[in-house]
């Protein structure tokens, strides 16, 4: 069965650089969620989209922005990267109740 | 403030043991409670519970929700080394409140041979 696809899987950036993370939800899933998981931490909700509109916003820094496109894929744009942004970034997709997670993008900021 | 609390935070058992993981929550706009297994990668979906008292079962794993007392348990019987992982409990918000998940801290289970 098709799963959530995220790219890239690993990303290394320097401080103050910009990063773009991509998420391709499971086909026919209309909702995408982004989560950030720091080392040894539980996933923290960042932002979500339903039918290409932002549906909820969590603890997402102003330096981050996201959108969902007409094909339902989503991109998380992160600017002015800081060391503390190093984390695993998960995308999850849903068509109702369950959320299925992608493999994550491991971002390292040097 | 909404929160999800899991206990214990870590657990070491031997193969064949039975374990019970706990999850309690205080969440407004509750819609569902979900259990995930995380092994150094993405959380893998195990169960979603929306109704009290109805046990969900998958092989050696089972889970039940008590919406009156606001907790859930995840049972694993006849544990195997492959069960070693972090087990995350998450509460899902009502869809009209965004549907996001908030997670507990996780229980790190280690199953020794």
Short mmCIF file of C-alpha atoms in Angstrom, two decimals:
data_model
loop_
_atom_site.label_atom_id
_atom_site.label_comp_id
_atom_site.label_asym_id
_atom_site.label_seq_id
_atom_site.Cartn_x
_atom_site.Cartn_y
_atom_site.Cartn_z
CA UNK A 1 0.00 0.00 0.00
CA UNK A 2 1.15 3.50 -0.75
CA UNK A 3 2.59 5.41 2.17
CA UNK A 4 3.47 8.98 2.94
CA UNK A 5 6.56 10.09 1.05
CA UNK A 6 8.93 12.71 2.36
CA UNK A 7 11.95 14.23 0.73
CA UNK A 8 14.74 14.65 1.29
CA UNK A 9 15.34 12.03 3.94
CA UNK A 10 18.40 13.81 5.25
CA UNK A 11 19.41 17.44 4.97
CA UNK A 12 22.42 19.29 6.28
CA UNK A 13 22.35 23.07 6.32
CA UNK A 14 24.34 25.88 7.85
CA UNK A 15 22.97 28.49 10.21
CA UNK A 16 20.94 31.20 8.52
CA UNK A 17 20.36 29.07 5.42
CA UNK A 18 16.98 28.06 4.04
CA UNK A 19 15.50 24.57 3.76
CA UNK A 20 12.45 23.18 1.98
CA UNK A 21 10.93 19.89 3.05
CA UNK A 22 8.40 18.08 0.87
CA UNK A 23 5.59 15.72 1.74
CA UNK A 24 3.45 13.60 -0.56
CA UNK A 25 0.41 12.24 1.28
CA UNK A 26 -1.23 8.89 0.78
CA UNK A 27 -3.49 9.08 -2.30
CA UNK A 28 -6.97 10.39 -1.53
CA UNK A 29 -5.89 11.76 1.84
CA UNK A 30 -6.99 15.37 2.06
CA UNK A 31 -5.24 16.46 5.25
CA UNK A 32 -1.55 16.91 5.93
CA UNK A 33 0.09 17.52 9.29
CA UNK A 34 3.66 18.57 10.04
CA UNK A 35 5.41 17.59 13.27
CA UNK A 36 8.85 18.34 14.67
CA UNK A 37 10.61 15.80 16.88
CA UNK A 38 13.75 16.92 18.68
CA UNK A 39 16.24 14.42 20.10
CA UNK A 40 14.61 12.42 22.86
CA UNK A 41 11.39 14.40 22.52
CA UNK A 42 7.89 13.50 21.47
CA UNK A 43 6.60 14.90 18.17
CA UNK A 44 5.30 18.46 18.41
CA UNK A 45 2.58 19.67 16.07
CA UNK A 46 3.59 22.50 13.74
CA UNK A 47 0.86 23.10 11.20
CA UNK A 48 -1.84 21.32 9.22
CA UNK A 49 -3.72 21.71 5.96
CA UNK A 50 -7.09 20.46 4.85
CA UNK A 51 -8.08 20.72 1.22
CA UNK A 52 -5.19 23.12 0.56
CA UNK A 53 -6.20 25.51 3.32
CA UNK A 54 -4.38 25.89 6.61
CA UNK A 55 -6.54 24.21 9.22
CA UNK A 56 -4.52 24.59 12.40
CA UNK A 57 -1.28 26.05 13.64
CA UNK A 58 0.84 24.91 16.52
CA UNK A 59 4.24 25.89 17.81
CA UNK A 60 5.62 26.86 14.44
CA UNK A 61 8.20 29.68 14.39
CA UNK A 62 7.49 32.71 12.23
CA UNK A 63 10.61 31.76 10.23
CA UNK A 64 8.73 28.70 8.98
CA UNK A 65 5.94 28.66 6.45
CA UNK A 66 4.06 25.89 4.71
CA UNK A 67 1.49 25.30 2.07
CA UNK A 68 -0.47 22.53 0.44
CA UNK A 69 -0.67 22.44 -3.33
CA UNK A 70 -3.39 21.45 -5.75
CA UNK A 71 -2.03 17.89 -5.94
CA UNK A 72 -2.22 17.76 -2.10
CA UNK A 73 1.50 17.60 -1.59
CA UNK A 74 2.83 19.98 1.02
CA UNK A 75 6.05 21.88 1.51
CA UNK A 76 7.53 23.23 4.73
CA UNK A 77 9.83 26.18 4.16
CA UNK A 78 12.30 27.05 6.88
CA UNK A 79 14.37 30.20 6.72
CA UNK A 80 17.15 31.70 8.85
CA UNK A 81 17.88 28.27 10.22
CA UNK A 82 19.12 27.99 13.77
CA UNK A 83 21.00 25.21 15.53
CA UNK A 84 17.85 24.43 17.51
CA UNK A 85 15.98 23.61 14.33
CA UNK A 86 17.94 20.37 14.06
CA UNK A 87 15.30 17.67 14.41
CA UNK A 88 13.27 15.04 12.65
CA UNK A 89 10.42 16.55 10.69
CA UNK A 90 7.49 14.26 10.10
CA UNK A 91 4.61 14.69 7.78
CA UNK A 92 1.42 12.74 8.44
CA UNK A 93 -1.59 12.38 6.21
CA UNK A 94 -5.17 11.55 7.01
CA UNK A 95 -8.53 11.08 5.38
CA UNK A 96 -10.40 10.99 8.64
CA UNK A 97 -9.29 9.85 12.04
CA UNK A 98 -6.01 7.96 11.74
CA UNK A 99 -2.83 9.79 10.89
CA UNK A 100 -0.15 7.90 9.02
CA UNK A 101 3.38 9.18 9.28
CA UNK A 102 6.02 9.49 6.62
CA UNK A 103 9.60 8.37 7.19
CA UNK A 104 10.65 11.87 8.21
CA UNK A 105 13.33 14.29 7.14
CA UNK A 106 16.31 14.54 9.46
CA UNK A 107 17.51 18.12 9.38
CA UNK A 108 20.91 18.95 10.81
CA UNK A 109 21.88 22.59 11.15
CA UNK A 110 25.60 23.21 11.58
CA UNK B 1 -3.26 23.19 29.29
CA UNK B 2 -3.97 20.02 27.38
CA UNK B 3 -1.60 17.18 28.14
CA UNK B 4 -0.95 13.50 27.59
CA UNK B 5 1.06 11.60 30.18
CA UNK B 6 2.51 8.15 29.73
CA UNK B 7 3.90 5.77 32.29
CA UNK B 8 6.27 4.25 32.86
CA UNK B 9 8.78 6.26 30.85
CA UNK B 10 10.96 3.20 30.42
CA UNK B 11 10.58 -0.49 31.01
CA UNK B 12 12.93 -3.45 30.75
CA UNK B 13 11.44 -6.93 30.54
CA UNK B 14 12.44 -10.38 29.36
CA UNK B 15 11.07 -12.22 26.37
CA UNK B 16 7.78 -13.87 27.17
CA UNK B 17 6.74 -11.29 29.78
CA UNK B 18 3.49 -9.36 29.54
CA UNK B 19 3.62 -5.58 29.76
CA UNK B 20 1.03 -2.88 30.30
CA UNK B 21 1.69 0.66 29.17
CA UNK B 22 -0.40 3.50 30.51
CA UNK B 23 -1.61 6.72 28.99
CA UNK B 24 -3.69 9.37 30.73
CA UNK B 25 -4.91 12.59 29.20
CA UNK B 26 -6.50 15.92 29.93
CA UNK B 27 -7.62 17.27 26.60
CA UNK B 28 -10.46 19.48 25.54
CA UNK B 29 -12.01 18.70 22.17
CA UNK B 30 -11.09 15.02 22.50
CA UNK B 31 -11.89 12.92 19.47
CA UNK B 32 -9.66 9.84 19.60
CA UNK B 33 -6.66 8.25 21.25
CA UNK B 34 -3.99 6.65 19.13
CA UNK B 35 -1.07 4.37 19.89
CA UNK B 36 2.08 4.36 17.78
CA UNK B 37 5.28 2.31 17.84
CA UNK B 38 8.48 4.16 17.02
CA UNK B 39 11.74 2.37 16.25
CA UNK B 40 14.26 5.09 15.34
CA UNK B 41 12.10 6.12 12.43
CA UNK B 42 8.56 7.20 11.76
CA UNK B 43 5.84 6.34 14.26
CA UNK B 44 3.96 3.29 13.03
CA UNK B 45 0.21 3.30 13.65
CA UNK B 46 -1.04 0.60 16.01
CA UNK B 47 -4.53 1.45 17.23
CA UNK B 48 -7.09 4.21 17.29
CA UNK B 49 -9.69 4.25 20.05
CA UNK B 50 -12.76 6.41 20.12
CA UNK B 51 -15.22 4.53 22.32
CA UNK B 52 -14.89 3.48 25.94
CA UNK B 53 -14.66 -0.16 26.92
CA UNK B 54 -14.17 -1.63 23.47
CA UNK B 55 -10.92 -3.55 23.26
CA UNK B 56 -8.94 -3.39 20.06
CA UNK B 57 -6.68 -6.33 19.38
CA UNK B 58 -3.95 -7.09 16.90
CA UNK B 59 -1.97 -10.24 17.50
CA UNK B 60 -0.22 -9.97 20.85
CA UNK B 61 -1.15 -6.30 21.23
CA UNK B 62 -4.41 -4.99 22.63
CA UNK B 63 -5.67 -1.66 23.86
CA UNK B 64 -8.67 -0.19 25.58
CA UNK B 65 -9.92 3.29 26.37
CA UNK B 66 -11.73 4.62 29.42
CA UNK B 67 -13.24 8.00 28.56
CA UNK B 68 -14.68 8.47 32.00
CA UNK B 69 -11.35 8.09 33.78
CA UNK B 70 -9.45 9.57 30.83
CA UNK B 71 -6.89 6.87 30.26
CA UNK B 72 -5.90 4.06 27.99
CA UNK B 73 -3.71 1.01 28.32
CA UNK B 74 -1.69 -0.89 25.76
CA UNK B 75 -1.00 -4.53 26.57
CA UNK B 76 1.65 -6.64 24.94
CA UNK B 77 1.65 -10.35 25.76
CA UNK B 78 4.47 -12.84 25.21
CA UNK B 79 6.89 -10.02 24.43
CA UNK B 80 9.63 -10.51 21.85
CA UNK B 81 12.88 -8.62 21.28
CA UNK B 82 11.28 -7.11 18.20
CA UNK B 83 8.80 -5.33 20.46
CA UNK B 84 11.62 -3.14 21.74
CA UNK B 85 10.69 0.40 20.75
CA UNK B 86 9.24 3.62 22.03
CA UNK B 87 5.46 3.44 22.32
CA UNK B 88 3.76 6.77 21.82
CA UNK B 89 0.27 7.63 22.94
CA UNK B 90 -1.41 10.55 21.18
CA UNK B 91 -4.75 12.26 21.51
CA UNK B 92 -6.48 13.54 18.39
CA UNK B 93 -8.51 16.71 18.46
CA UNK B 94 -11.92 17.10 16.95
CA UNK B 95 -11.70 17.52 13.23
CA UNK B 96 -13.29 20.95 13.40
CA UNK B 97 -10.54 21.94 15.84
CA UNK B 98 -7.84 21.01 13.34
CA UNK B 99 -7.52 17.32 14.09
CA UNK B 100 -3.94 17.60 15.31
CA UNK B 101 -2.33 15.07 17.61
CA UNK B 102 -0.65 15.83 20.89
CA UNK B 103 1.74 13.19 22.11
CA UNK B 104 2.79 11.82 25.43
CA UNK B 105 6.47 11.48 26.26
CA UNK B 106 6.51 7.87 25.19
CA UNK B 107 7.38 4.65 26.98
CA UNK B 108 10.69 3.13 25.99
CA UNK B 109 10.31 -0.63 26.10
CA UNK B 110 13.34 -2.87 26.04
CA UNK B 111 12.80 -6.61 25.73
CA UNK B 112 15.82 -8.71 26.68
CA UNK B 113 16.37 -12.22 25.29
#
